[in-house]
């Protein structure tokens, strides 16, 4: 690990001010950053420990939003009664990620910012445009079974690893920040992540020194919701494919509304808006659900090892919606 | 432990218990934290070191450490608390699990400096004096280990897991996430997936945890 200086921030403004120091990074749970520092993929010169800032509350606003402090642990988010009742797909997504120990330590803000688990990103002996811009991408011709089939470029096909962020995409969460050129702002999660293009090292639209302080969940849309994850092991593994889905049916079992987001297949948490639109008005059933899968994966491009993700994702989308329809018909 | 020429399964088991649990029988052989404090020379105060107080097993420790020191390395190398094990050092195996403010975490993925102000409990601090923690007793009764290396992490993790069940934290196998979860084989296996046992002693580990956890959730 490279040497760094360390300070513990006493308030949000002080943390933001300190971020101007050369090579400064915020650290909260540290489960991803410290891990990457050990293999010298991350080499901050100065760490600002934000773990004691008062950003640990989950509160309901008068508008019916649920505001989640950036330092709420993944466990506390999944365990919160309002999350379990109103946003079960979010609770499910969170408990499907990592291990219990990691969820206890990892934070909501940190989860949004976690880096890819592409093995070439971790291996400093291999080329990676995300780690060293312009170095080339070893995954394109390498072992790329876990990489993305949506949103990739010739510079990078690294998959986004988060489960939580996939549910937040489907729920249309808003990320609130402090610092940066505007002193703080609200960013819709749809505008938060960047496609790799030719700058895969820039993963979000956060500015240097901008600090996530909370995530707001609007009231959940009507319908049943769930999160389904397919992975190599039964537990504690990153997604091959995951699906966050909401389905709302009218009395004639026609689709009134749907939400669909995918994990494991995209270079960012992937919202499938066209698939959602295509479902509205359709009769709920295998035909409509298979079509949703096909539309969601229409732009997918396999690179060899990850080709299997395309048909797998289509099937998981169809099966997840079918499960929701069954659950709705059972009342 | 004294050297044995004829090692039986039972003797191996006893050795594992003593190493892993710092319990009643092991007190005489294994240095306790307060002895260790004087036995280990304090780290020299290099420029750039951070002074910090760590609260471990109810005792305050004043340390001067390189900022890069993880909590795991602080426990093992600077406080002599070697019950907590280093397996992968990347948060994948769970051998380094300790309780921080009652919550289980991987000590390898925490900087020691980040833990100033927290109450840290390691395997050495679970027993109440000479009385083993019920989870430790349950592991002994169920023979829930083979080599014993992962056992301290398994036990600390299991204690944290029982608290999480009590709080109603759902898991990936909880069918209704809004309902209160209960202990079951499936729940324990899922919730303990962050603790790897290279000997694959899982059947007995699950049995030990279920036996000790029933009182918590019923």
XYZ file of C-alpha atoms in Angstrom:
549
model
C 0.000 0.000 0.000
C 1.312 3.465 -0.827
C 1.765 5.856 2.073
C -0.931 8.444 2.783
C -1.850 10.988 5.391
C -5.083 10.579 7.302
C -7.637 12.860 8.889
C -11.051 12.347 10.383
C -13.573 14.915 9.175
C -15.673 16.568 11.862
C -18.391 17.984 9.609
C -19.478 17.887 5.980
C -18.074 21.333 5.137
C -14.681 20.469 6.610
C -14.623 17.209 4.641
C -15.414 19.018 1.415
C -12.768 21.683 2.151
C -10.110 19.035 2.820
C -10.853 17.332 -0.472
C -8.880 20.113 -2.199
C -5.652 18.619 -0.835
C -3.581 16.848 -3.522
C -4.560 13.226 -4.021
C -7.326 13.408 -1.410
C -10.054 10.787 -1.266
C -13.035 10.279 1.026
C -13.194 6.967 2.885
C -16.236 5.641 4.744
C -16.753 1.853 4.981
C -13.549 1.345 3.021
C -14.498 -2.174 1.880
C -13.687 -1.377 -1.745
C -11.211 1.512 -1.493
C -8.938 -0.117 1.096
C -9.015 -3.373 -0.840
C -7.909 -1.533 -3.999
C -5.241 0.371 -2.036
C -3.746 -2.943 -0.925
C -3.164 -3.957 -4.559
C -2.095 -0.369 -5.420
C -4.839 0.174 -7.956
C -5.929 3.073 -5.762
C -3.125 5.276 -4.453
C -4.598 8.211 -2.543
C -2.105 10.617 -0.978
C -4.581 11.753 1.674
C -7.595 10.034 3.188
C -10.512 11.935 4.664
C -12.376 9.612 7.000
C -16.015 10.669 6.714
C -17.380 7.740 8.718
C -18.321 9.905 11.726
C -20.306 12.520 9.824
C -23.988 12.723 10.829
C -25.283 11.062 7.624
C -26.727 7.886 9.121
C -30.452 8.637 9.232
C -33.306 7.260 7.158
C -36.201 9.734 7.206
C -39.519 10.274 5.461
C -40.138 13.680 3.880
C -43.547 15.422 3.784
C -43.640 14.641 0.025
C -43.496 10.917 0.806
C -39.854 10.425 -0.228
C -37.560 8.293 1.870
C -34.173 9.973 2.390
C -31.274 7.634 3.098
C -28.119 9.160 4.582
C -24.960 8.387 2.611
C -23.429 6.607 5.617
C -26.365 4.278 6.271
C -24.843 0.804 6.127
C -26.081 -1.613 3.491
C -27.469 -3.787 6.305
C -29.342 -0.928 7.968
C -30.818 0.085 4.614
C -32.104 -3.440 3.900
C -33.379 -3.838 7.470
C -35.294 -0.574 7.674
C -39.040 -1.311 8.079
C -40.060 1.263 5.437
C -37.577 -0.133 2.917
C -38.776 -3.684 3.559
C -42.439 -2.699 3.214
C -42.364 -0.126 0.411
C -39.201 -0.924 -1.544
C -38.793 -4.710 -1.172
C -36.734 -4.845 -4.402
C -34.165 -2.586 -2.756
C -34.009 -4.691 0.424
C -33.625 -7.803 -1.758
C -30.970 -6.243 -3.972
C -28.894 -5.175 -0.975
C -29.004 -8.548 0.812
C -28.089 -10.271 -2.455
C -24.819 -8.339 -2.553
C -21.526 -9.186 -0.794
C -21.444 -10.902 2.606
C -23.092 -9.908 5.875
C -19.818 -8.550 7.251
C -19.289 -6.378 4.174
C -22.889 -5.134 4.206
C -22.432 -4.102 7.843
C -19.420 -2.019 6.938
C -20.237 -0.749 3.443
C -22.267 2.437 3.089
C -25.002 3.609 0.732
C -22.807 6.289 -0.844
C -19.848 3.941 -1.140
C -21.951 1.244 -2.777
C -22.909 3.700 -5.534
C -19.230 4.451 -6.139
C -17.764 0.946 -5.984
C -15.365 0.068 -8.771
C -15.657 -2.795 -11.211
C -14.432 -6.276 -10.317
C -12.989 -6.815 -13.798
C -9.861 -8.925 -13.047
C -7.765 -6.834 -15.437
C -8.623 -3.702 -13.458
C -7.249 -5.397 -10.322
C -4.147 -6.870 -11.974
C -1.564 -4.088 -12.233
C 0.551 -6.266 -14.564
C -2.195 -6.125 -17.223
C -3.421 -3.279 -19.414
C -6.560 -1.490 -18.289
C -7.873 1.809 -19.652
C -9.926 2.322 -16.521
C -6.853 2.066 -14.305
C -4.370 3.705 -16.682
C -6.102 5.775 -19.397
C -4.737 4.929 -22.842
C -3.055 1.680 -21.730
C -5.444 -0.590 -23.616
C -7.994 -3.170 -22.510
C -6.909 -6.725 -21.752
C -10.511 -7.901 -21.285
C -11.519 -7.421 -24.936
C -9.454 -10.424 -26.047
C -8.993 -11.949 -22.605
C -11.026 -13.887 -20.103
C -14.172 -11.797 -20.285
C -16.898 -14.067 -18.942
C -17.919 -11.579 -16.212
C -17.796 -8.434 -18.351
C -20.615 -6.285 -19.725
C -22.618 -6.850 -22.909
C -24.436 -3.488 -22.770
C -22.819 -0.050 -22.838
C -19.292 -1.231 -23.604
C -16.790 0.447 -25.917
C -13.549 -0.581 -27.558
C -11.824 0.977 -24.546
C -13.682 -0.839 -21.765
C -16.282 -3.571 -21.183
C -16.019 -3.749 -17.388
C -19.330 -4.563 -15.707
C -20.711 -2.400 -12.920
C -20.777 -4.623 -9.832
C -23.515 -3.090 -7.659
C -26.819 -4.794 -6.848
C -28.168 -1.868 -4.825
C -27.680 0.620 -7.653
C -29.725 -1.566 -10.029
C -32.726 -1.331 -7.701
C -32.127 2.415 -7.277
C -32.204 2.768 -11.081
C -35.605 1.071 -11.259
C -36.865 3.167 -8.330
C -35.605 6.431 -9.918
C -33.625 7.530 -6.886
C -32.001 10.958 -6.618
C -28.489 11.488 -5.270
C -27.822 14.585 -3.196
C -24.311 16.008 -2.926
C -22.318 18.764 -1.206
C -19.245 20.484 -2.591
C -18.176 20.656 -6.207
C -18.536 23.778 -8.374
C -22.200 24.303 -7.401
C -21.688 23.686 -3.685
C -24.074 20.771 -3.862
C -26.878 19.496 -6.081
C -29.403 16.779 -6.705
C -28.592 14.290 -9.473
C -31.149 11.844 -10.843
C -29.537 8.407 -10.794
C -30.242 8.170 -14.547
C -27.750 11.057 -14.974
C -25.262 9.852 -12.368
C -23.304 7.139 -14.188
C -21.295 7.519 -17.399
C -20.791 5.069 -20.220
C -17.102 4.221 -20.663
C -16.689 5.615 -24.203
C -13.022 6.526 -24.515
C -12.802 7.741 -20.889
C -13.624 4.632 -18.830
C -11.704 6.006 -15.842
C -14.534 8.501 -15.368
C -17.386 6.417 -14.019
C -19.777 9.029 -12.642
C -20.608 12.681 -13.217
C -19.465 13.643 -9.720
C -16.957 16.482 -9.723
C -13.681 16.273 -7.790
C -14.408 16.852 -4.099
C -18.151 16.418 -4.502
C -19.489 14.337 -1.607
C -22.650 12.214 -1.661
C -24.683 13.094 1.439
C -27.946 11.254 0.816
C -30.067 9.239 -1.593
C -33.770 10.059 -1.950
C -36.319 7.416 -2.939
C -39.546 8.774 -4.422
C -42.765 6.987 -3.405
C -42.734 3.541 -5.026
C -44.677 3.158 -8.285
C -47.809 0.998 -8.194
C -47.368 -2.725 -8.636
C -45.418 -5.671 -7.296
C -41.652 -5.426 -7.233
C -38.755 -7.797 -6.769
C -35.052 -8.329 -7.426
C -33.697 -11.528 -8.878
C -30.007 -12.372 -9.110
C -28.329 -15.180 -11.038
C -24.757 -15.968 -10.037
C -22.144 -18.716 -10.041
C -22.597 -19.524 -6.343
C -25.781 -19.559 -4.261
C -24.443 -16.726 -2.112
C -21.684 -14.126 -1.920
C -20.877 -13.760 -5.634
C -21.228 -10.965 -8.159
C -24.137 -11.139 -10.581
C -23.947 -12.837 -13.951
C -27.342 -11.272 -14.531
C -29.656 -9.529 -12.112
C -33.073 -7.995 -12.675
C -34.966 -5.348 -10.718
C -38.566 -5.381 -11.898
C -41.891 -3.782 -11.056
C -45.143 -4.947 -12.640
C -48.565 -3.334 -12.374
C -51.587 -5.029 -13.990
C -55.141 -3.782 -14.514
C -58.292 -5.849 -13.854
C -58.026 -7.416 -17.334
C -54.460 -8.526 -16.616
C -53.038 -6.021 -19.033
C -49.815 -4.243 -18.144
C -50.570 -0.810 -16.692
C -46.973 -0.042 -15.851
C -43.563 -1.704 -15.612
C -40.036 -0.897 -14.487
C -36.973 -2.860 -15.476
C -33.296 -2.487 -14.628
C -30.472 -4.993 -15.053
C -27.212 -5.706 -13.274
C -24.193 -7.779 -14.272
C -24.715 -7.058 -17.961
C -24.034 -3.320 -18.217
C -21.028 -1.046 -17.861
C -23.342 0.880 -15.551
C -26.533 -0.155 -13.706
C -28.799 -0.594 -16.729
C -32.325 0.803 -17.052
C -34.356 -0.780 -19.869
C -36.794 2.045 -20.663
C -37.741 0.769 -24.138
C -38.633 -2.620 -22.735
C -40.818 -0.963 -20.094
C -42.659 1.159 -22.688
C -43.171 -1.832 -24.963
C -44.956 -3.748 -22.217
C -47.614 -1.142 -21.447
C -51.038 -2.280 -22.661
C -49.845 -5.784 -23.484
C -51.579 -8.800 -22.056
C -49.542 -10.120 -19.149
C -48.049 -13.417 -20.204
C -45.067 -15.229 -21.637
C -45.246 -13.413 -24.984
C -45.072 -9.929 -23.470
C -42.430 -10.940 -20.930
C -40.221 -12.606 -23.548
C -40.563 -9.492 -25.702
C -39.453 -7.350 -22.774
C -36.306 -9.454 -22.446
C -35.615 -9.234 -26.166
C -36.055 -5.449 -26.241
C -33.914 -4.975 -23.117
C -31.024 -6.892 -24.712
C -31.507 -5.602 -28.282
C -28.317 -3.512 -28.230
C -26.194 -6.156 -26.500
C -22.817 -7.171 -27.877
C -20.970 -10.232 -26.632
C -17.179 -10.483 -26.680
C -16.829 -14.259 -26.561
C -16.728 -15.319 -22.944
C -19.732 -13.234 -22.009
C -21.955 -14.185 -24.984
C -24.026 -16.440 -22.711
C -25.232 -13.407 -20.737
C -27.423 -12.221 -23.609
C -29.837 -15.184 -23.786
C -29.547 -15.651 -20.014
C -30.620 -12.041 -19.368
C -33.594 -12.404 -21.717
C -34.755 -15.476 -19.835
C -34.222 -13.935 -16.397
C -36.247 -10.856 -17.416
C -39.117 -13.027 -18.694
C -39.040 -15.311 -15.672
C -38.929 -12.417 -13.209
C -41.975 -10.715 -14.754
C -43.798 -14.058 -14.894
C -43.119 -14.523 -11.193
C -44.495 -11.056 -10.435
C -47.636 -11.753 -12.526
C -48.218 -14.996 -10.617
C -47.752 -13.214 -7.331
C -50.258 -10.507 -8.396
C -52.884 -13.047 -9.498
C -52.573 -14.777 -6.117
C -53.343 -11.414 -4.536
C -0.078 -26.727 24.319
C 2.402 -29.417 25.405
C 3.674 -31.589 22.589
C 1.861 -34.900 22.110
C 3.387 -37.845 20.344
C 0.085 -39.581 19.629
C -2.322 -37.105 18.167
C -5.876 -38.370 18.041
C -8.868 -36.600 16.500
C -9.962 -35.698 20.039
C -6.598 -34.235 20.922
C -6.502 -32.280 17.705
C -9.957 -31.003 18.532
C -8.848 -29.938 21.979
C -5.902 -28.096 20.524
C -8.166 -26.321 18.108
C -10.525 -25.305 20.904
C -7.727 -23.912 23.000
C -6.201 -22.002 20.119
C -9.414 -20.704 18.791
C -11.296 -19.789 21.912
C -8.880 -18.553 24.566
C -11.288 -20.117 26.947
C -11.130 -21.627 30.417
C -8.626 -24.361 29.686
C -6.447 -22.142 27.579
C -6.060 -19.273 30.027
C -2.831 -20.566 31.495
C -1.066 -21.015 28.166
C -2.194 -18.099 26.062
C -1.001 -14.639 27.000
C -3.815 -12.306 27.908
C -4.060 -8.805 26.506
C -2.881 -7.117 29.683
C 0.284 -9.269 29.775
C 0.836 -8.781 26.098
C 0.827 -5.010 26.471
C 4.008 -5.149 28.490
C 5.464 -8.108 26.591
C 5.384 -6.441 23.168
C 7.533 -3.415 22.631
C 5.460 -0.412 21.602
C 5.915 0.470 17.960
C 8.533 3.170 17.557
C 6.973 6.515 16.797
C 8.018 7.143 13.207
C 7.324 10.519 11.648
C 3.966 10.261 9.961
C 2.629 7.776 12.502
C -0.808 8.407 13.925
C -1.505 8.344 17.644
C -4.771 6.612 18.384
C -6.789 4.993 21.146
C -8.384 1.654 20.433
C -11.014 0.156 22.733
C -10.527 -3.596 22.463
C -12.298 -6.096 24.701
C -13.127 -3.370 27.189
C -9.579 -2.049 27.524
C -8.157 1.164 26.127
C -4.932 0.860 24.167
C -2.785 3.828 23.192
C -0.998 3.141 19.930
C 1.214 4.988 17.472
C 0.781 3.369 14.074
C 1.509 3.861 10.407
C -1.771 5.137 8.893
C -1.778 2.096 6.585
C -2.204 -0.304 9.523
C -5.443 -2.239 9.263
C -7.459 -3.047 12.351
C -6.512 -6.697 11.795
C -2.795 -5.953 11.827
C -3.186 -3.650 14.834
C -4.913 -6.444 16.764
C -2.448 -9.153 15.805
C 0.878 -7.364 15.505
C 0.546 -4.500 17.953
C -1.826 -5.812 20.632
C -0.823 -9.486 20.471
C -4.424 -10.565 19.996
C -3.686 -13.338 17.532
C -7.036 -15.083 17.957
C -8.299 -13.003 15.034
C -6.879 -14.636 11.919
C -5.556 -13.298 8.637
C -6.800 -15.480 5.800
C -7.177 -13.642 2.514
C -6.694 -10.042 3.748
C -9.267 -8.954 1.134
C -12.620 -9.427 2.873
C -13.386 -12.677 1.104
C -12.810 -15.375 3.741
C -14.164 -13.964 7.015
C -11.338 -15.315 9.213
C -10.692 -11.774 10.497
C -14.285 -11.136 11.608
C -14.604 -9.134 14.820
C -17.495 -7.309 16.460
C -17.435 -3.533 16.165
C -20.047 -1.897 18.392
C -21.719 -5.323 18.440
C -21.784 -5.604 14.633
C -19.678 -8.183 12.730
C -17.166 -6.768 10.260
C -13.979 -7.794 8.449
C -11.097 -6.276 10.408
C -8.827 -6.589 7.348
C -10.900 -3.978 5.484
C -10.821 -1.351 8.237
C -8.016 1.049 8.928
C -7.153 0.995 12.635
C -7.302 4.802 12.640
C -10.908 4.657 11.435
C -11.875 2.597 14.496
C -10.922 5.118 17.164
C -14.004 5.596 19.335
C -15.513 2.198 18.514
C -15.892 -0.736 20.886
C -14.067 -3.696 19.369
C -14.595 -7.235 20.624
C -12.389 -10.078 19.397
C -12.610 -13.817 20.079
C -10.468 -13.188 23.181
C -13.122 -10.862 24.589
C -16.236 -12.971 24.069
C -15.994 -15.099 27.203
C -17.225 -13.637 30.489
C -14.193 -14.249 32.653
C -13.881 -18.006 32.931
C -17.332 -18.600 31.425
C -17.377 -19.239 27.683
C -19.806 -17.340 25.483
C -22.806 -19.607 24.647
C -21.727 -19.593 20.979
C -18.268 -20.865 21.964
C -19.850 -23.606 24.107
C -22.124 -24.555 21.259
C -19.164 -24.872 18.845
C -17.425 -27.162 21.352
C -20.517 -29.326 21.831
C -21.182 -29.643 18.090
C -17.479 -30.244 17.219
C -17.885 -27.373 14.778
C -14.307 -27.183 13.484
C -11.498 -29.240 12.124
C -8.232 -27.307 11.862
C -9.675 -24.374 13.808
C -8.164 -21.547 11.768
C -11.493 -20.099 10.658
C -13.170 -20.762 14.032
C -12.602 -17.384 15.756
C -14.053 -15.620 12.720
C -16.907 -18.117 12.506
C -17.804 -17.602 16.173
C -17.605 -13.796 16.090
C -19.633 -13.831 12.884
C -22.231 -16.172 14.395
C -22.637 -13.922 17.433
C -23.184 -10.965 15.109
C -25.562 -13.010 12.954
C -27.733 -13.864 15.956
C -28.027 -10.151 16.763
C -29.009 -9.414 13.148
C -31.774 -12.047 13.248
C -33.029 -10.495 16.468
C -33.110 -7.061 14.790
C -35.107 -8.473 11.874
C -32.402 -7.983 9.217
C -33.576 -9.910 6.117
C -31.317 -12.152 4.027
C -31.218 -13.281 0.401
C -33.226 -16.413 1.306
C -35.871 -14.616 3.400
C -39.066 -15.177 1.415
C -40.987 -12.200 2.813
C -38.490 -9.433 3.499
C -41.130 -7.436 5.405
C -41.706 -10.250 7.941
C -39.493 -11.080 10.924
C -36.874 -13.643 9.866
C -36.371 -16.825 11.883
C -33.375 -19.104 12.247
C -33.259 -22.087 9.907
C -30.590 -24.132 8.140
C -31.094 -22.117 4.933
C -30.966 -18.800 6.776
C -27.807 -19.722 8.706
C -26.029 -20.990 5.593
C -26.886 -17.820 3.681
C -26.055 -15.455 6.536
C -22.721 -17.192 7.224
C -21.610 -17.215 3.580
C -18.953 -14.605 4.369
C -17.053 -17.151 6.486
C -15.192 -19.794 4.507
C -14.083 -23.069 6.131
C -11.311 -24.737 4.124
C -11.941 -28.007 6.009
C -15.610 -27.741 5.044
C -16.877 -28.318 8.587
C -20.084 -26.569 7.591
C -22.641 -29.191 8.775
C -21.428 -28.949 12.354
C -20.905 -25.197 12.170
C -24.520 -24.742 11.078
C -25.697 -27.127 13.808
C -23.710 -25.247 16.464
C -25.048 -21.879 15.369
C -28.649 -23.087 15.166
C -28.413 -24.579 18.649
C -27.054 -21.349 20.097
C -29.348 -19.093 18.076
C -32.677 -20.749 18.844
C -32.910 -18.976 22.159
C -32.350 -15.645 20.418
C -35.200 -15.733 17.900
C -37.839 -17.877 19.670
